[in-house]
PDB file of C-alpha atoms in Angstrom:
ATOM      1  CA  GLN A   1     -17.836   4.729  -3.775  1.00 49.00           C
ATOM      2  CA  GLN A   2     -14.357   3.252  -3.408  1.00 57.00           C
ATOM      3  CA  GLN A   3     -12.669   6.395  -2.113  1.00 88.00           C
ATOM      4  CA  VAL A   4     -10.918   6.733   1.204  1.00 95.00           C
ATOM      5  CA  LYS A   5     -10.160  10.325   2.235  1.00 96.00           C
ATOM      6  CA  GLN A   6      -7.278  10.976   4.583  1.00 97.00           C
ATOM      7  CA  SER A   7      -6.278  14.116   6.483  1.00 96.00           C
ATOM      8  CA  PRO A   8      -4.110  15.972   7.160  1.00 97.00           C
ATOM      9  CA  GLN A   9      -1.609  15.625   4.323  1.00 96.00           C
ATOM     10  CA  SER A  10       1.219  16.445   6.686  1.00 97.00           C
ATOM     11  CA  LEU A  11       1.700  16.802  10.424  1.00 97.00           C
ATOM     12  CA  ILE A  12       4.470  18.151  12.620  1.00 98.00           C
ATOM     13  CA  VAL A  13       4.452  17.162  16.259  1.00 97.00           C
ATOM     14  CA  GLN A  14       6.898  17.575  19.093  1.00 97.00           C
ATOM     15  CA  LYS A  15       8.479  14.578  20.694  1.00 97.00           C
ATOM     16  CA  GLY A  16       6.135  13.188  23.327  1.00 97.00           C
ATOM     17  CA  GLY A  17       3.053  14.689  21.670  1.00 97.00           C
ATOM     18  CA  ILE A  18       0.076  12.984  20.085  1.00 97.00           C
ATOM     19  CA  SER A  19      -0.236  12.563  16.349  1.00 97.00           C
ATOM     20  CA  ILE A  20      -3.784  12.160  15.021  1.00 97.00           C
ATOM     21  CA  ILE A  21      -4.621  11.124  11.486  1.00 98.00           C
ATOM     22  CA  ASN A  22      -8.207  10.867  10.243  1.00 98.00           C
ATOM     23  CA  CYS A  23      -9.797   8.865   7.452  1.00 98.00           C
ATOM     24  CA  ALA A  24     -13.319   8.664   6.061  1.00 97.00           C
ATOM     25  CA  TYR A  25     -14.741   6.087   3.702  1.00 96.00           C
ATOM     26  CA  GLU A  26     -17.844   5.832   1.588  1.00 93.00           C
ATOM     27  CA  ASN A  27     -18.337   2.169   0.833  1.00 90.00           C
ATOM     28  CA  THR A  28     -20.328   0.578   3.678  1.00 90.00           C
ATOM     29  CA  ALA A  29     -19.241  -2.842   2.454  1.00 89.00           C
ATOM     30  CA  PHE A  30     -15.720  -2.241   3.711  1.00 91.00           C
ATOM     31  CA  ASP A  31     -15.067  -4.355   6.793  1.00 90.00           C
ATOM     32  CA  TYR A  32     -11.330  -4.256   7.360  1.00 91.00           C
ATOM     33  CA  PHE A  33      -9.339  -1.090   7.968  1.00 94.00           C
ATOM     34  CA  PRO A  34      -5.535  -1.373   8.151  1.00 94.00           C
ATOM     35  CA  TRP A  35      -3.000   1.347   8.676  1.00 97.00           C
ATOM     36  CA  TYR A  36       0.379   1.193   6.934  1.00 97.00           C
ATOM     37  CA  GLN A  37       3.635   2.946   7.853  1.00 97.00           C
ATOM     38  CA  GLN A  38       6.143   3.768   5.150  1.00 96.00           C
ATOM     39  CA  PHE A  39       9.661   5.008   5.647  1.00 96.00           C
ATOM     40  CA  PRO A  40      11.586   6.657   2.782  1.00 92.00           C
ATOM     41  CA  GLY A  41      12.941   4.091   0.358  1.00 91.00           C
ATOM     42  CA  LYS A  42      10.868   1.271   1.882  1.00 93.00           C
ATOM     43  CA  GLY A  43       7.574  -0.362   1.072  1.00 94.00           C
ATOM     44  CA  PRO A  44       4.565   0.181   3.309  1.00 95.00           C
ATOM     45  CA  ALA A  45       4.335  -2.078   6.350  1.00 95.00           C
ATOM     46  CA  LEU A  46       1.223  -3.024   8.241  1.00 94.00           C
ATOM     47  CA  LEU A  47       1.056  -1.107  11.528  1.00 95.00           C
ATOM     48  CA  ILE A  48      -2.334  -1.917  13.009  1.00 95.00           C
ATOM     49  CA  ALA A  49      -5.783  -2.863  11.729  1.00 93.00           C
ATOM     50  CA  ILE A  50      -9.362  -2.839  12.934  1.00 93.00           C
ATOM     51  CA  ARG A  51     -12.720  -4.355  12.051  1.00 91.00           C
ATOM     52  CA  PRO A  52     -15.989  -2.457  12.488  1.00 88.00           C
ATOM     53  CA  ASP A  53     -17.205  -4.701  15.314  1.00 90.00           C
ATOM     54  CA  VAL A  54     -14.969  -2.841  17.762  1.00 92.00           C
ATOM     55  CA  SER A  55     -14.669   0.914  18.343  1.00 94.00           C
ATOM     56  CA  GLU A  56     -11.044   0.992  19.419  1.00 96.00           C
ATOM     57  CA  LYS A  57      -7.900  -1.084  19.132  1.00 95.00           C
ATOM     58  CA  LYS A  58      -4.633  -0.353  20.822  1.00 96.00           C
ATOM     59  CA  GLU A  59      -1.193  -1.749  20.154  1.00 95.00           C
ATOM     60  CA  GLY A  60       1.525  -0.127  22.181  1.00 96.00           C
ATOM     61  CA  ARG A  61       1.576   3.608  21.429  1.00 97.00           C
ATOM     62  CA  PHE A  62      -0.726   3.207  18.399  1.00 97.00           C
ATOM     63  CA  THR A  63      -4.509   3.305  18.711  1.00 97.00           C
ATOM     64  CA  ILE A  64      -7.210   3.097  16.073  1.00 96.00           C
ATOM     65  CA  SER A  65     -10.578   4.640  16.849  1.00 96.00           C
ATOM     66  CA  PHE A  66     -13.484   3.577  14.691  1.00 95.00           C
ATOM     67  CA  ASN A  67     -16.897   5.264  14.218  1.00 94.00           C
ATOM     68  CA  LYS A  68     -19.060   3.055  12.065  1.00 93.00           C
ATOM     69  CA  SER A  69     -22.063   5.392  11.906  1.00 93.00           C
ATOM     70  CA  ALA A  70     -19.883   8.282  10.739  1.00 95.00           C
ATOM     71  CA  LYS A  71     -17.802   6.012   8.458  1.00 95.00           C
ATOM     72  CA  GLN A  72     -14.648   7.414   9.950  1.00 96.00           C
ATOM     73  CA  PHE A  73     -11.595   5.998  11.628  1.00 97.00           C
ATOM     74  CA  SER A  74      -8.455   7.542  13.004  1.00 97.00           C
ATOM     75  CA  LEU A  75      -4.950   6.688  14.104  1.00 98.00           C
ATOM     76  CA  HIS A  76      -3.519   8.120  17.270  1.00 98.00           C
ATOM     77  CA  ILE A  77       0.215   7.911  17.962  1.00 97.00           C
ATOM     78  CA  MET A  78       0.791   8.537  21.636  1.00 97.00           C
ATOM     79  CA  ASP A  79       4.105   9.784  22.993  1.00 97.00           C
ATOM     80  CA  SER A  80       5.338  10.394  19.436  1.00 97.00           C
ATOM     81  CA  GLN A  81       9.029   9.703  18.854  1.00 97.00           C
ATOM     82  CA  PRO A  82      11.408  10.886  16.127  1.00 96.00           C
ATOM     83  CA  GLY A  83      11.521   7.299  14.904  1.00 97.00           C
ATOM     84  CA  ASP A  84       7.783   7.574  14.160  1.00 97.00           C
ATOM     85  CA  SER A  85       8.545  10.094  11.421  1.00 97.00           C
ATOM     86  CA  ALA A  86       7.156   8.431   8.336  1.00 97.00           C
ATOM     87  CA  THR A  87       4.243   8.479   5.943  1.00 97.00           C
ATOM     88  CA  TYR A  88       1.096   6.818   7.188  1.00 98.00           C
ATOM     89  CA  PHE A  89      -1.641   5.413   4.931  1.00 97.00           C
ATOM     90  CA  CYS A  90      -5.067   4.321   5.991  1.00 97.00           C
ATOM     91  CA  ALA A  91      -6.754   1.721   3.863  1.00 95.00           C
ATOM     92  CA  ALA A  92     -10.029  -0.172   3.577  1.00 94.00           C
ATOM     93  CA  THR A  93     -11.167  -3.378   1.989  1.00 90.00           C
ATOM     94  CA  ARG A  94     -13.868  -6.015   1.961  1.00 85.00           C
ATOM     95  CA  ASP A  95     -11.995  -8.607   3.936  1.00 72.00           C
ATOM     96  CA  GLN A  96     -13.481 -11.841   2.758  1.00 63.00           C
ATOM     97  CA  ALA A  97     -14.540 -10.799  -0.704  1.00 62.00           C
ATOM     98  CA  ALA A  98     -13.081 -12.676  -3.637  1.00 57.00           C
ATOM     99  CA  GLY A  99     -10.291 -10.643  -5.159  1.00 63.00           C
ATOM    100  CA  ASN A 100     -10.398  -8.171  -2.294  1.00 77.00           C
ATOM    101  CA  LYS A 101      -8.200  -5.161  -2.858  1.00 86.00           C
ATOM    102  CA  LEU A 102      -6.970  -2.424  -0.575  1.00 91.00           C
ATOM    103  CA  THR A 103      -8.193   1.115  -1.215  1.00 92.00           C
ATOM    104  CA  PHE A 104      -5.640   3.515   0.172  1.00 95.00           C
ATOM    105  CA  GLY A 105      -6.023   6.979   1.529  1.00 96.00           C
ATOM    106  CA  GLY A 106      -3.824   9.778   0.239  1.00 95.00           C
ATOM    107  CA  GLY A 107      -1.262   9.446   2.996  1.00 96.00           C
ATOM    108  CA  THR A 108      -0.052  11.680   5.855  1.00 97.00           C
ATOM    109  CA  ARG A 109       3.576  12.631   6.277  1.00 97.00           C
ATOM    110  CA  VAL A 110       4.366  12.830   9.976  1.00 98.00           C
ATOM    111  CA  LEU A 111       7.431  14.628  11.247  1.00 98.00           C
ATOM    112  CA  VAL A 112       8.272  14.272  14.934  1.00 97.00           C
ATOM    113  CA  LYS A 113      10.620  17.000  16.130  1.00 96.00           C
ATOM    114  CA  PRO A 114      13.018  16.104  18.924  1.00 92.00           C
TER     115      PRO A 114
ATOM    116  CA  SER B   1       6.010 -12.551   8.117  1.00 75.00           C
ATOM    117  CA  ALA B   2       6.481 -12.787   4.380  1.00 80.00           C
ATOM    118  CA  VAL B   3       9.517 -11.185   2.840  1.00 87.00           C
ATOM    119  CA  ILE B   4       9.084  -9.715  -0.604  1.00 94.00           C
ATOM    120  CA  SER B   5      12.167  -9.110  -2.666  1.00 95.00           C
ATOM    121  CA  GLN B   6      12.137  -6.877  -5.701  1.00 97.00           C
ATOM    122  CA  LYS B   7      14.790  -6.245  -8.234  1.00 96.00           C
ATOM    123  CA  PRO B   8      16.113  -4.034  -9.537  1.00 97.00           C
ATOM    124  CA  SER B   9      15.780  -1.549  -6.695  1.00 96.00           C
ATOM    125  CA  ARG B  10      16.235   1.257  -9.158  1.00 97.00           C
ATOM    126  CA  ASP B  11      16.952   1.826 -12.774  1.00 97.00           C
ATOM    127  CA  ILE B  12      17.401   4.583 -15.295  1.00 98.00           C
ATOM    128  CA  CYS B  13      15.997   3.776 -18.730  1.00 97.00           C
ATOM    129  CA  GLN B  14      15.846   5.400 -22.089  1.00 97.00           C
ATOM    130  CA  ARG B  15      12.613   6.436 -23.664  1.00 97.00           C
ATOM    131  CA  GLY B  16      11.059   3.681 -25.823  1.00 97.00           C
ATOM    132  CA  THR B  17      12.712   0.801 -24.013  1.00 98.00           C
ATOM    133  CA  SER B  18      11.159  -1.586 -21.494  1.00 98.00           C
ATOM    134  CA  LEU B  19      11.958  -2.561 -17.910  1.00 98.00           C
ATOM    135  CA  THR B  20      11.053  -5.846 -16.288  1.00 98.00           C
ATOM    136  CA  ILE B  21      10.761  -5.895 -12.508  1.00 98.00           C
ATOM    137  CA  GLN B  22      10.980  -9.182 -10.637  1.00 98.00           C
ATOM    138  CA  CYS B  23       9.211  -9.983  -7.420  1.00 97.00           C
ATOM    139  CA  GLN B  24       9.972 -12.971  -5.233  1.00 96.00           C
ATOM    140  CA  VAL B  25       8.039 -13.901  -2.113  1.00 93.00           C
ATOM    141  CA  ASP B  26       9.637 -16.156   0.471  1.00 84.00           C
ATOM    142  CA  SER B  27       6.387 -17.937   1.296  1.00 82.00           C
ATOM    143  CA  GLN B  28       3.297 -18.827  -0.529  1.00 72.00           C
ATOM    144  CA  VAL B  29       0.781 -16.049  -0.890  1.00 82.00           C
ATOM    145  CA  THR B  30      -2.601 -16.412  -2.511  1.00 81.00           C
ATOM    146  CA  MET B  31      -2.702 -13.031  -4.121  1.00 87.00           C
ATOM    147  CA  MET B  32      -0.015 -10.819  -5.587  1.00 92.00           C
ATOM    148  CA  PHE B  33      -0.412  -7.213  -6.694  1.00 95.00           C
ATOM    149  CA  TRP B  34       1.504  -4.507  -8.481  1.00 97.00           C
ATOM    150  CA  TYR B  35       1.260  -0.886  -7.451  1.00 97.00           C
ATOM    151  CA  ARG B  36       2.607   2.401  -8.683  1.00 97.00           C
ATOM    152  CA  GLN B  37       3.531   5.214  -6.304  1.00 96.00           C
ATOM    153  CA  GLN B  38       4.673   8.651  -7.259  1.00 92.00           C
ATOM    154  CA  PRO B  39       7.130  10.027  -4.686  1.00 85.00           C
ATOM    155  CA  GLY B  40       5.215  11.557  -1.812  1.00 85.00           C
ATOM    156  CA  GLN B  41       1.892  10.222  -2.994  1.00 91.00           C
ATOM    157  CA  SER B  42      -0.396   7.309  -2.376  1.00 94.00           C
ATOM    158  CA  LEU B  43      -0.396   3.848  -3.946  1.00 95.00           C
ATOM    159  CA  THR B  44      -2.286   3.143  -7.137  1.00 95.00           C
ATOM    160  CA  LEU B  45      -3.126  -0.465  -7.921  1.00 95.00           C
ATOM    161  CA  ILE B  46      -2.003  -1.486 -11.410  1.00 97.00           C
ATOM    162  CA  ALA B  47      -3.193  -5.072 -11.459  1.00 96.00           C
ATOM    163  CA  THR B  48      -3.665  -8.320  -9.581  1.00 94.00           C
ATOM    164  CA  ALA B  49      -1.234 -10.986 -10.743  1.00 93.00           C
ATOM    165  CA  ASN B  50      -3.038 -14.304 -11.122  1.00 86.00           C
ATOM    166  CA  GLN B  51      -1.123 -17.526 -11.012  1.00 87.00           C
ATOM    167  CA  GLY B  52      -1.044 -19.199 -14.404  1.00 83.00           C
ATOM    168  CA  SER B  53      -3.504 -16.845 -16.039  1.00 84.00           C
ATOM    169  CA  GLU B  54      -3.789 -13.300 -17.278  1.00 88.00           C
ATOM    170  CA  ALA B  55      -3.538 -10.526 -14.727  1.00 92.00           C
ATOM    171  CA  THR B  56      -6.575  -8.481 -13.761  1.00 93.00           C
ATOM    172  CA  TYR B  57      -5.957  -4.839 -14.606  1.00 96.00           C
ATOM    173  CA  GLU B  58      -7.400  -1.773 -12.945  1.00 94.00           C
ATOM    174  CA  SER B  59      -9.026   0.980 -14.928  1.00 93.00           C
ATOM    175  CA  GLY B  60      -6.433   3.013 -16.770  1.00 95.00           C
ATOM    176  CA  PHE B  61      -3.896   0.218 -16.987  1.00 97.00           C
ATOM    177  CA  VAL B  62      -3.604  -2.156 -19.969  1.00 96.00           C
ATOM    178  CA  ILE B  63      -1.790  -5.364 -20.619  1.00 96.00           C
ATOM    179  CA  ASP B  64       0.141  -4.025 -23.633  1.00 97.00           C
ATOM    180  CA  LYS B  65       1.760  -1.374 -21.496  1.00 97.00           C
ATOM    181  CA  PHE B  66       2.132  -3.398 -18.262  1.00 98.00           C
ATOM    182  CA  PRO B  67       2.411  -7.125 -19.081  1.00 97.00           C
ATOM    183  CA  ILE B  68       2.481  -9.214 -15.959  1.00 97.00           C
ATOM    184  CA  SER B  69       3.435 -12.826 -15.407  1.00 95.00           C
ATOM    185  CA  ARG B  70       3.006 -15.078 -12.396  1.00 94.00           C
ATOM    186  CA  PRO B  71       4.235 -18.561 -13.235  1.00 92.00           C
ATOM    187  CA  ASN B  72       3.956 -19.835  -9.674  1.00 90.00           C
ATOM    188  CA  LEU B  73       2.724 -18.791  -6.247  1.00 89.00           C
ATOM    189  CA  THR B  74       5.935 -17.055  -5.194  1.00 92.00           C
ATOM    190  CA  PHE B  75       7.167 -15.183  -8.278  1.00 94.00           C
ATOM    191  CA  SER B  76       5.831 -12.469 -10.506  1.00 96.00           C
ATOM    192  CA  THR B  77       7.181  -9.982 -13.038  1.00 97.00           C
ATOM    193  CA  LEU B  78       5.915  -6.615 -14.162  1.00 98.00           C
ATOM    194  CA  THR B  79       7.178  -5.144 -17.425  1.00 98.00           C
ATOM    195  CA  VAL B  80       6.725  -1.480 -18.151  1.00 98.00           C
ATOM    196  CA  SER B  81       6.817  -1.198 -21.923  1.00 98.00           C
ATOM    197  CA  ASN B  82       7.589   1.574 -24.382  1.00 98.00           C
ATOM    198  CA  LEU B  83       8.820   3.796 -21.603  1.00 98.00           C
ATOM    199  CA  SER B  84       8.151   7.520 -21.513  1.00 97.00           C
ATOM    200  CA  PRO B  85       9.139  10.072 -18.854  1.00 96.00           C
ATOM    201  CA  GLU B  86       5.576   9.840 -17.456  1.00 95.00           C
ATOM    202  CA  ASP B  87       6.367   6.280 -16.407  1.00 97.00           C
ATOM    203  CA  SER B  88       8.984   7.519 -13.966  1.00 97.00           C
ATOM    204  CA  SER B  89       7.669   6.307 -10.624  1.00 97.00           C
ATOM    205  CA  ILE B  90       8.117   3.735  -7.886  1.00 97.00           C
ATOM    206  CA  TYR B  91       6.667   0.325  -8.638  1.00 98.00           C
ATOM    207  CA  LEU B  92       5.768  -1.886  -5.697  1.00 97.00           C
ATOM    208  CA  CYS B  93       5.061  -5.570  -5.551  1.00 97.00           C
ATOM    209  CA  SER B  94       2.710  -6.848  -2.849  1.00 95.00           C
ATOM    210  CA  GLY B  95       1.583 -10.230  -1.619  1.00 92.00           C
ATOM    211  CA  ARG B  96      -1.340 -11.142   0.581  1.00 89.00           C
ATOM    212  CA  ASP B  97      -1.174 -13.870   3.179  1.00 84.00           C
ATOM    213  CA  GLU B  98      -4.775 -14.957   3.536  1.00 78.00           C
ATOM    214  CA  THR B  99      -4.096 -17.049   6.650  1.00 78.00           C
ATOM    215  CA  LYS B 100      -2.833 -13.984   8.527  1.00 76.00           C
ATOM    216  CA  ASN B 101      -4.945 -11.462   6.649  1.00 77.00           C
ATOM    217  CA  ILE B 102      -1.858  -9.326   6.052  1.00 85.00           C
ATOM    218  CA  GLN B 103      -0.645  -7.728   2.853  1.00 89.00           C
ATOM    219  CA  TYR B 104       3.103  -7.306   2.541  1.00 92.00           C
ATOM    220  CA  PHE B 105       5.013  -4.954   0.278  1.00 95.00           C
ATOM    221  CA  GLY B 106       8.382  -5.058  -1.351  1.00 95.00           C
ATOM    222  CA  ALA B 107      10.741  -2.078  -1.033  1.00 95.00           C
ATOM    223  CA  GLY B 108       9.868  -0.928  -4.539  1.00 96.00           C
ATOM    224  CA  THR B 109      11.682  -0.262  -7.800  1.00 97.00           C
ATOM    225  CA  ARG B 110      12.438   3.376  -8.522  1.00 97.00           C
ATOM    226  CA  LEU B 111      12.282   3.928 -12.270  1.00 97.00           C
ATOM    227  CA  SER B 112      13.520   7.043 -13.985  1.00 97.00           C
ATOM    228  CA  VAL B 113      12.957   7.485 -17.699  1.00 97.00           C
ATOM    229  CA  LEU B 114      15.126   9.876 -19.658  1.00 95.00           C
TER     230      LEU B 114
END
């Protein structure tokens, strides 16, 4: 019930291409869905987040698409750059619940080739 | 944004010994967490560090093995006790800023047990 499934595990994209990472969740009580970016040797950093009351959120080259009925959400990285090469984690939580905790997906290692 | 400092950044320890990891947040956070991350894998929550009281542990993690302290809002320690090679991993401290609804991560402590 707490699981978040993420795919693909790894992704290679050419510079300028689009990277797409998908996540699916089971717990319908989840109401906050952040994406984290992690570079080697660093901790994860919040990239972008969405709530289920909107179907899409865009920040620069990063867009989250959200499908509440399918319990799926995805991250699109437009015009991918070599500096975007990192591991990306989707996550889900019950935002306002006491003791709310993030449930992470398995991660996607993205490599952008110049 | 909150800055989370962890130390040590890495350590090599002998089997049977213990390692204490310190985590300092530069601003007050309401919740602090400790995670474990195997290289190339996702984050697993060890426990929620509660200020002035016993930590709340996730399934599979016990206080005797992972004692945690949080004497104030901005500082916490995680001790990994009676080390074995299976404890070799990256340990991450995290703090949640409820006002901004953002969870921040330290850079992690890379532990190797010989």
